Coordinates of C-alpha atoms in Angstrom, one line a residue:
X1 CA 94.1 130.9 104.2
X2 CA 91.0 132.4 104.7
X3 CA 88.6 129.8 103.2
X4 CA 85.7 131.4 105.4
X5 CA 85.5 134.8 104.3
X6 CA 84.7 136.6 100.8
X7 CA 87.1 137.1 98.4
X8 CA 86.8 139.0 95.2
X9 CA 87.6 136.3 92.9
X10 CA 87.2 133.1 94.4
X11 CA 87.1 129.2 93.1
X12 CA 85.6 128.2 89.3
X13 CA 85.4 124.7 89.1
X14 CA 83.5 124.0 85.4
X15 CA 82.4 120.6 83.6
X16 CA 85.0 118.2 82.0
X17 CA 84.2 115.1 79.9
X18 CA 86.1 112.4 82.4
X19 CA 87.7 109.5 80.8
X20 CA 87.0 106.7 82.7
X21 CA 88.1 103.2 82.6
X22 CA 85.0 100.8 80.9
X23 CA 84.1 98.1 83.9
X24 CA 83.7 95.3 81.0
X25 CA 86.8 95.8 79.7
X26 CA 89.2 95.5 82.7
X27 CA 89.8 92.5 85.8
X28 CA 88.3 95.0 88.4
X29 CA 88.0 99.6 89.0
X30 CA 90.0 98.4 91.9
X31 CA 92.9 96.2 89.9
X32 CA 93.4 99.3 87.7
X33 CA 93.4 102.2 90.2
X34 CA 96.3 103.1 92.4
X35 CA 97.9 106.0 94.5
X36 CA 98.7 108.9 93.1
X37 CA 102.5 108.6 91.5
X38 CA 104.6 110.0 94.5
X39 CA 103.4 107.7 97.0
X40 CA 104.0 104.4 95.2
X41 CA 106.6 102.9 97.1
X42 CA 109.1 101.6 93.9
X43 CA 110.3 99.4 92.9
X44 CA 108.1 96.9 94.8
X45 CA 104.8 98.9 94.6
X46 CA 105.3 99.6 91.1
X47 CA 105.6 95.8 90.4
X48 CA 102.8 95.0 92.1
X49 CA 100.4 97.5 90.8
X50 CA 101.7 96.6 87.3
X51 CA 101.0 92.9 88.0
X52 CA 97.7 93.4 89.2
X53 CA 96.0 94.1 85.5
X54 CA 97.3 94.7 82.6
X55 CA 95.3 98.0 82.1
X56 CA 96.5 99.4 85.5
X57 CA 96.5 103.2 85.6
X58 CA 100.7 102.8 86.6
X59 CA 101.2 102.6 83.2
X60 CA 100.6 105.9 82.4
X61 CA 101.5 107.5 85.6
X62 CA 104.6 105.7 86.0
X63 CA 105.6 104.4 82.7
X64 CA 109.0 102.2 82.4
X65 CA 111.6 102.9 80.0
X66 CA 115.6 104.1 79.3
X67 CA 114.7 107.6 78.9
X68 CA 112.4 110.1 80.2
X69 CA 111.6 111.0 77.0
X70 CA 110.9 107.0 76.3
X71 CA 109.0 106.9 79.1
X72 CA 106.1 110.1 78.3
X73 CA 105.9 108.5 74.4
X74 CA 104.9 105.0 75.8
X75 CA 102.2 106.2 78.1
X76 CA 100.8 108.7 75.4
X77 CA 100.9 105.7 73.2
X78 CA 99.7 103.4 75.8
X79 CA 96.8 105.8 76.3
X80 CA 96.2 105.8 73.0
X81 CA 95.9 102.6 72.5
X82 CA 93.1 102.1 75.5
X83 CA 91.1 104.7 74.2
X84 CA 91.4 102.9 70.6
X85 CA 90.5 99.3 72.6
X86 CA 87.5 101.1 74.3
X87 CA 89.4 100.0 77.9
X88 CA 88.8 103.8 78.6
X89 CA 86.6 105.9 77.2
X90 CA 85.3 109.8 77.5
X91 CA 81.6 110.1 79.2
X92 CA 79.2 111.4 76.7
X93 CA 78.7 114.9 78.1
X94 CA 81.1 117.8 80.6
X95 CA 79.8 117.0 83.9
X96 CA 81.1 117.4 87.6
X97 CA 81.6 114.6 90.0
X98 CA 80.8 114.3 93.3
X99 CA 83.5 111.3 94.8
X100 CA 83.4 109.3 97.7
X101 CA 85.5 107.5 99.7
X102 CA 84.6 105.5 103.4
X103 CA 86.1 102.7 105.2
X104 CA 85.3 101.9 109.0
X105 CA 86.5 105.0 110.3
X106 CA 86.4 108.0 108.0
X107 CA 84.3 109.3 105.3
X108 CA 85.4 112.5 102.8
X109 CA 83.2 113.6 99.8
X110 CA 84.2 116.4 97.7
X111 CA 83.9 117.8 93.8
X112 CA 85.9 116.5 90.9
X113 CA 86.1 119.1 88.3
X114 CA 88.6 121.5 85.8
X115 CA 89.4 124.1 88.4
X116 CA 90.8 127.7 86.9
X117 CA 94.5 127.8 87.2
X118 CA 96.1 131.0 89.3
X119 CA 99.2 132.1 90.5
X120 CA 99.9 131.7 94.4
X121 CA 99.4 135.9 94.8
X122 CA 96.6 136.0 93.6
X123 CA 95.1 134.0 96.7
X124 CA 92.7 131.9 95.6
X125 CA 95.0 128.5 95.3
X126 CA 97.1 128.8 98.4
X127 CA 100.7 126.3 97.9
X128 CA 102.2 125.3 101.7
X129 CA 105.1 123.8 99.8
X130 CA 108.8 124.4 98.4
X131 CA 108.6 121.8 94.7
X132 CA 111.7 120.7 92.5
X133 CA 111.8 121.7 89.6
X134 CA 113.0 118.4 88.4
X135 CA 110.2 116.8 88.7
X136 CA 108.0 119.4 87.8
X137 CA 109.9 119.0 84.4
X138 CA 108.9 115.7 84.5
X139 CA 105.4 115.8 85.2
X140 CA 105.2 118.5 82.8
X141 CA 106.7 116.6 79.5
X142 CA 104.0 113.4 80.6
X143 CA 100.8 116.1 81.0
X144 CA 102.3 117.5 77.0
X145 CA 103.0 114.1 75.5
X146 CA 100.0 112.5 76.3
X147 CA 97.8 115.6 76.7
X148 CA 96.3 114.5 79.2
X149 CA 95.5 114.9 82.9
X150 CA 95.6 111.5 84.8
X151 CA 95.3 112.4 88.3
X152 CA 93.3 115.0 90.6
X153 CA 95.0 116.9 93.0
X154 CA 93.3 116.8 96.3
X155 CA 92.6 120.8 97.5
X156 CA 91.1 121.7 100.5
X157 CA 88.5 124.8 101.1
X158 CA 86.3 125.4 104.9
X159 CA 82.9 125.8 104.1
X160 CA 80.7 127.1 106.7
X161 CA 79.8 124.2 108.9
X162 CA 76.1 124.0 110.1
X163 CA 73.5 122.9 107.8
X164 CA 75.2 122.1 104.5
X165 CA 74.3 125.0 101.7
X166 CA 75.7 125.9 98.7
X167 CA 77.9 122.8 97.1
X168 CA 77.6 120.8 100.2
X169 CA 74.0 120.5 99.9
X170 CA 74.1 119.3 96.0
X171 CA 76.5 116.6 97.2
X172 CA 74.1 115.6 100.0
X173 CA 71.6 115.2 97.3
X174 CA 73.5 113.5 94.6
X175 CA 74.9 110.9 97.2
X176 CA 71.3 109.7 97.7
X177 CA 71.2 108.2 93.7
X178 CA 72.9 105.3 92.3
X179 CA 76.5 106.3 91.3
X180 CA 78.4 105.9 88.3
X181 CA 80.9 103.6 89.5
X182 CA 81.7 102.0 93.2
X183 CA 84.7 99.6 94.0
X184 CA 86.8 98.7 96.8
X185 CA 90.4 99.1 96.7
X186 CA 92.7 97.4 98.9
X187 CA 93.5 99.5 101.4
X188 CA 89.8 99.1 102.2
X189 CA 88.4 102.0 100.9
X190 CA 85.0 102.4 99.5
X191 CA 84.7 104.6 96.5
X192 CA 82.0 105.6 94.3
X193 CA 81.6 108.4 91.7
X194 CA 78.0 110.1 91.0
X195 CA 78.0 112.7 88.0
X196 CA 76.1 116.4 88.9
X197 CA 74.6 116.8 85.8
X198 CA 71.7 119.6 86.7
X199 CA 71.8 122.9 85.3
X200 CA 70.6 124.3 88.9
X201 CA 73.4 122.4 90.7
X202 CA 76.0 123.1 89.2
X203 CA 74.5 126.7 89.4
X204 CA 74.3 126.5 93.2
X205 CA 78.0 125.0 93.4
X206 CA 79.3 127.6 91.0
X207 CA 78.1 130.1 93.1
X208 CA 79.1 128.4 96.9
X209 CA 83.2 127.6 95.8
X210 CA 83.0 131.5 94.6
X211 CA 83.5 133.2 97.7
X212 CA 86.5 130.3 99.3
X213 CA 89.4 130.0 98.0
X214 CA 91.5 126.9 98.7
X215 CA 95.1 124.8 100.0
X216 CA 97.0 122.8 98.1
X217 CA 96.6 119.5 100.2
X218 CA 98.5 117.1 98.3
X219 CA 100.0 117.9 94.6
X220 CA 101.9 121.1 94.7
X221 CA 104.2 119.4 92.0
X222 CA 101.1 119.2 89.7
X223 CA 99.7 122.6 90.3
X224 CA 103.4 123.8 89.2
X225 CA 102.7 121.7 86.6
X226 CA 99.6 123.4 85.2
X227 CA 100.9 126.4 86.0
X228 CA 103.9 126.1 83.8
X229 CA 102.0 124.3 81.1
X230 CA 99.4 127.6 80.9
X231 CA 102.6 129.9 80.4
X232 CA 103.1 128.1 77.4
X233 CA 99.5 128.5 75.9
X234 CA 99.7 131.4 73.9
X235 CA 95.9 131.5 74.0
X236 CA 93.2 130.6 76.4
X237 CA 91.9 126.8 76.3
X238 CA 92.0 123.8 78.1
X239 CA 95.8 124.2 79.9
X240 CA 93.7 126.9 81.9
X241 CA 92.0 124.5 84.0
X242 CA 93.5 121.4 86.2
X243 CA 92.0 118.9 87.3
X244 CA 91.2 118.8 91.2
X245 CA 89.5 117.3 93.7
X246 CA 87.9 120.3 96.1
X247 CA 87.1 118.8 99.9
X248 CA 85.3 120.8 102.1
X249 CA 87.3 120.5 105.6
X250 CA 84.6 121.6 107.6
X251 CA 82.6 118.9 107.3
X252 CA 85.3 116.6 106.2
X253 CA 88.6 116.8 108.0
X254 CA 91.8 114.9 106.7
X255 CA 94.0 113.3 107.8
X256 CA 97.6 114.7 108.5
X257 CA 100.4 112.2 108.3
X258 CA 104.3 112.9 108.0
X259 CA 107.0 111.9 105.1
X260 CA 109.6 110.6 105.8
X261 CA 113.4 110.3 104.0
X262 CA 115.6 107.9 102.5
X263 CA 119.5 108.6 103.0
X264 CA 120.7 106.9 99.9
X265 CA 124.1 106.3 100.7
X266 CA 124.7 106.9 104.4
X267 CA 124.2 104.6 106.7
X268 CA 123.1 104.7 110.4
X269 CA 126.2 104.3 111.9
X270 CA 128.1 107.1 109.5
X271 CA 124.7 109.6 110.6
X272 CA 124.8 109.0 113.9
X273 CA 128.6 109.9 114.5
X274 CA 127.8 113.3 112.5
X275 CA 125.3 113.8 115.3
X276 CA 127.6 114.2 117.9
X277 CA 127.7 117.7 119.7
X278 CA 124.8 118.5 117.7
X279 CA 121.9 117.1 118.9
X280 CA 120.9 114.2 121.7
X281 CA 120.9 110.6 120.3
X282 CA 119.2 108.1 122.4
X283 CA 118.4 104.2 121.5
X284 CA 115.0 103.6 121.9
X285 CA 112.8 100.2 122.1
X286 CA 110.6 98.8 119.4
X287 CA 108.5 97.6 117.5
X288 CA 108.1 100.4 115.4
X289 CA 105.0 101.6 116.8
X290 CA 106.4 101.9 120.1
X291 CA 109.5 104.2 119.2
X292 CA 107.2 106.4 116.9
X293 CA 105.6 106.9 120.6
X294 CA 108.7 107.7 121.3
X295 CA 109.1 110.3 118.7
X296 CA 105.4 111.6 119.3
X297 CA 106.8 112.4 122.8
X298 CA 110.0 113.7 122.0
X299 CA 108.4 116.3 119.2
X300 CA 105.6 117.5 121.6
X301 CA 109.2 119.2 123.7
X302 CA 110.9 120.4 120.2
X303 CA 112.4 119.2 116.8
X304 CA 113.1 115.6 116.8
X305 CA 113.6 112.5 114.5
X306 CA 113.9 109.0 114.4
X307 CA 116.5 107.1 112.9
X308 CA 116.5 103.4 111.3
X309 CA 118.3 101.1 109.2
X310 CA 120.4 99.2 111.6
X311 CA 118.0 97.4 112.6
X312 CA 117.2 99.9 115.3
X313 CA 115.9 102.7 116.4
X314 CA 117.3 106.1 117.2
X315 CA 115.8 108.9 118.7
X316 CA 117.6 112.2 117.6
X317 CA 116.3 115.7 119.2
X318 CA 117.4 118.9 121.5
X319 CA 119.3 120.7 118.8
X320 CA 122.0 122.8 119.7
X321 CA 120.8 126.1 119.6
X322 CA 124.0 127.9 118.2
X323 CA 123.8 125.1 115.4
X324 CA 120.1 126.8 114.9
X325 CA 121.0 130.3 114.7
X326 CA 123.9 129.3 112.6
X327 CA 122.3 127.5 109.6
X328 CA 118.2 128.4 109.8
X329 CA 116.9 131.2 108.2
X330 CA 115.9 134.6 110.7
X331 CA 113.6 136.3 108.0
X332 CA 111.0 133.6 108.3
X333 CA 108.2 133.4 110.7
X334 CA 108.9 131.3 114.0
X335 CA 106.6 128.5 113.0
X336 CA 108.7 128.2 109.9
X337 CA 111.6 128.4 111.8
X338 CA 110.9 125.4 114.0
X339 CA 109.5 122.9 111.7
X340 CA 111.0 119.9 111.9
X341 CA 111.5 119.8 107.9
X342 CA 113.0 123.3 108.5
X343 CA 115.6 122.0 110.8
X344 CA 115.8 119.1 109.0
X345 CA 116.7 120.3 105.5
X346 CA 118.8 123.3 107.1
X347 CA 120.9 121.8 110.0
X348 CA 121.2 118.2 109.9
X349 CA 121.3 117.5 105.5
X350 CA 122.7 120.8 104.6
X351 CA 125.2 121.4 107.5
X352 CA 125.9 118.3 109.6
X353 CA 125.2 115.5 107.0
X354 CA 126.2 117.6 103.8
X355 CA 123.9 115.8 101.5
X356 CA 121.8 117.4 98.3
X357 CA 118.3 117.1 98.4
X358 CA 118.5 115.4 94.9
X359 CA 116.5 111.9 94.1
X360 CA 119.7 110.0 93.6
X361 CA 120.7 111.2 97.4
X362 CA 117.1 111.5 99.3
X363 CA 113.9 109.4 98.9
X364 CA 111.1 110.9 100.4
X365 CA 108.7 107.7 101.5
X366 CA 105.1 108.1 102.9
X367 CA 105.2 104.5 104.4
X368 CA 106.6 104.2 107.8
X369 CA 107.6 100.4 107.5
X370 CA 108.7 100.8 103.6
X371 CA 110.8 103.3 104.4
X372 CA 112.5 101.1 107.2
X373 CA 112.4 98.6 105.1
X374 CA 113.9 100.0 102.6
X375 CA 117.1 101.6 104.5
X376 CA 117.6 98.1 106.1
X377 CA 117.9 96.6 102.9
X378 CA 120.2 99.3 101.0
X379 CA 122.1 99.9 104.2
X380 CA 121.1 103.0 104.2
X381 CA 119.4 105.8 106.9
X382 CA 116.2 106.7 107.0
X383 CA 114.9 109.8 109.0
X384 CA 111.4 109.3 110.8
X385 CA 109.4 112.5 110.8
X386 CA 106.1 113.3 113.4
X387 CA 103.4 114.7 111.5
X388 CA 103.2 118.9 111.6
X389 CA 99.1 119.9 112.7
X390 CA 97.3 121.3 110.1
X391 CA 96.7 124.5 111.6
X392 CA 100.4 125.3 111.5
X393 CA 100.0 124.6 107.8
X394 CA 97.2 126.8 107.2
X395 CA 98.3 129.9 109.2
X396 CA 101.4 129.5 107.4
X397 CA 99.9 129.4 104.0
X398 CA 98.3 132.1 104.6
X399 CA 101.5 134.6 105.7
X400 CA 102.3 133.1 102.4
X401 CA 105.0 131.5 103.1
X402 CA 106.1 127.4 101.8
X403 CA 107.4 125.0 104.2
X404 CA 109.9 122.7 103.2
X405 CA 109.5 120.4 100.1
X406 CA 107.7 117.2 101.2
X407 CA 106.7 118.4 104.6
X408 CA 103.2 117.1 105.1
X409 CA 100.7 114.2 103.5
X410 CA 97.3 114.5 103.7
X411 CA 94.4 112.0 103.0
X412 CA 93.0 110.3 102.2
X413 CA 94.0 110.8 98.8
X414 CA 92.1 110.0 95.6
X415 CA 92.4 107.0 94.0
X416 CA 93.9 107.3 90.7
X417 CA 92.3 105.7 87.7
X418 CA 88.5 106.4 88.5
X419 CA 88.7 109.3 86.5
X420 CA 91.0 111.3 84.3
X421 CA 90.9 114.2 82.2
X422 CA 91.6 115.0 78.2
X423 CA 92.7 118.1 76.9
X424 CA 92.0 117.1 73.7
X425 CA 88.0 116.6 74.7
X426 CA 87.3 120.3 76.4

């Protein structure tokens, strides 16, 4: 991913009329926002979120009902129904955003806007990701039924560093006035939302994300989304453009955090007999933070993994090499090869554990303790993962070639329900 260097056709990232949520109208911004729909840990999270207002943006992300088809109606009528109630409303004019978010130890500004939609060869949108096509289904009948988009993703470009030009500058500036909205959610992050509503900035942005292109940090599932939702268009409009956060990494780095898996259905005792001959399992002490030190230390040597749901921990790594040959791909680059969610997916569910990567047989969890929670209570296995560095991420993207489903998390991500997107409006 070459987000330095000129490119003939690069980012367009154009004025939308945001819906937001009206502060009078709702408990707190920070009662109605949440995380973005894959990383709310259900059925607990759900519950809570729903619980904490009425008007909480998990309605329409994660709407409840029998059918999936039941489920997209009620949030398009749910959505409706704010917008009729003046709970959200559209801003008066297409503007972009510049968005915020700070606690103690980080800070990460970036540019909410419609971003042009383009096909992974063309180069300017980079994916690092395998998605299922399940769930882009999914997404896709909720962005048609409600016509709407509800969440940004969060995409990554490397500006040039140094003095800040180009759209890092207009930020700079726009930070300085008083912003649309500021709240505090509670995770403990501080966000606030300004609008760029200059001629000349925008200008000056327009012309900066021109010459990056950018990663898919977190979304690839939505980006299919819009993708697939532009073949249908059988003429330019709106489903051209989807709605993204851009973050420049070279002034803002994120964070880089593993996912980890839920084995519905086996548990620890049933995965760790599979293991044998296959790889080395060794018990290891907790608490939890003490065997992921464990794991940190084991992956730093080669592929490994930590098992729980026993109550205990299980450190699972050295894979037998003719078990590698045997079941991982030898036309992919070596640092696909030897990704843990490589040898993960390949050896241990495919071959050794013979489990589909389908959501009734695999969670994927970004919480370390839910997801040991949550195979302690179903009696079930969950599988630990270190997190891969992000420069094995980005020279991989750009070979162009996608890791493993579910194989990284960045962050922070965007909170969502500070600002959405109609179709209807542009």
């Amino acid at each position: 991913m070459n987000t330095s260097g000129p490119v003939d056709q690069g980012l367009r990232l154009i004025p939308f009329r945001g819906l937001r949520y009206v502060p009078e109208r709702v408990g707190s911004l920070a009662a109605v926002t949440s995380p973005p729909y894959d990383v709310v840990v259900r059925p607990d999270g759900l519950h809570h979120l729903e619980s904490a207002d009425p008007h909480n943006i998990v309605r329409l992300i994660l709407p409840q009902a029998d059918t999936a088809r039941d489920r997209h109606r009620q949030a398009a009528d749910t959505l409706d129904r704010w917008l009729a109630e003046g709970v959200i409303a559209p801003d008066p004019d297409p503007v972009l955003y510049v968005y915020e978010q700070r606690n103690d130890e980080i800070l990460q500004r970036g540019l909410i806007g419609a971003l042009a939609l383009s096909p992974a060869a063309e180069g300017i949108v980079l994916p690092h990701e395998d998605v299922m096509d399940d769930v882009v289904a999914d997404r896709a009948e909720l962005m048609r039924t409600t016509g709407a988009h509800l969440e940004p993703l969060l995409l990554t470009y490397r500006g040039d560093g140094g003095t800040p030009t180009g759209a890092g500058a207009v930020i700079d500036r726009t930070v300085l006035r008083e912003p649309l909205l500021a709240t505090t959610t509670e995770d403990g992050f501080r966000h606030r939302l300004w609008a760029v509503t200059d001629p000349s900035d925008r200008r000056e942005i327009e012309t900066d994300l021109a010459r990056h292109q950018a990663l898919i940090a977190d979304g690839h599932h939505r980006w299919a989304t819009y993708l697939r939702l532009q073949r249908e268009q059988s003429a330019p409009g709106p489903w051209d453009y989807g709605l993204v956060l851009l973050v420049d990494t070279a002034r803002h780095p994120l964070q880089v955090r593993a996912i980890h898996r839920l084995l519905r259905g086996l548990p620890v005792s049933r995965a760790l007999k599979a293991l044998s001959g296959h790889f080395r399992v060794q018990r290891v002490e907790g608490p939890l933070p003490r065997a992921l030190d464990a794991l940190a230390e084991a992956a730093s040597a080669g592929n490994a993994f930590l098992l729980a749901g026993d109550g205990g921990f299980h450190l699972v790594d050295r894979p037998d090499p003719d078990l590698l040959a045997r079941t991982v791909r030898a036309d992919r680059p070596d640092a696909w090869r030897t990704l843990d969610a490589t040898v993960l997916h390949s050896a241990l569910l495919d071959e050794v554990w013979r489990i589909p990567d389908a959501p009734e047989h695999i969670g994927y969890i970004h919480d370390t303790a839910a997801a040991v929670e949550q195979a302690e209570r179903l009696d079930a296995t969950a599988v630990l993962m270190h997190p891969v560095r992000e420069e094995v991420v980005r020279d991989l993207a750009r070979q162009g070639v996608t890791m493993p489903r579910k194989s990284t998390s960045f962050g922070p991500k965007p909170a969502t329900g500070l600002v959405m997107r109609s179709l209807a409006l542009d």
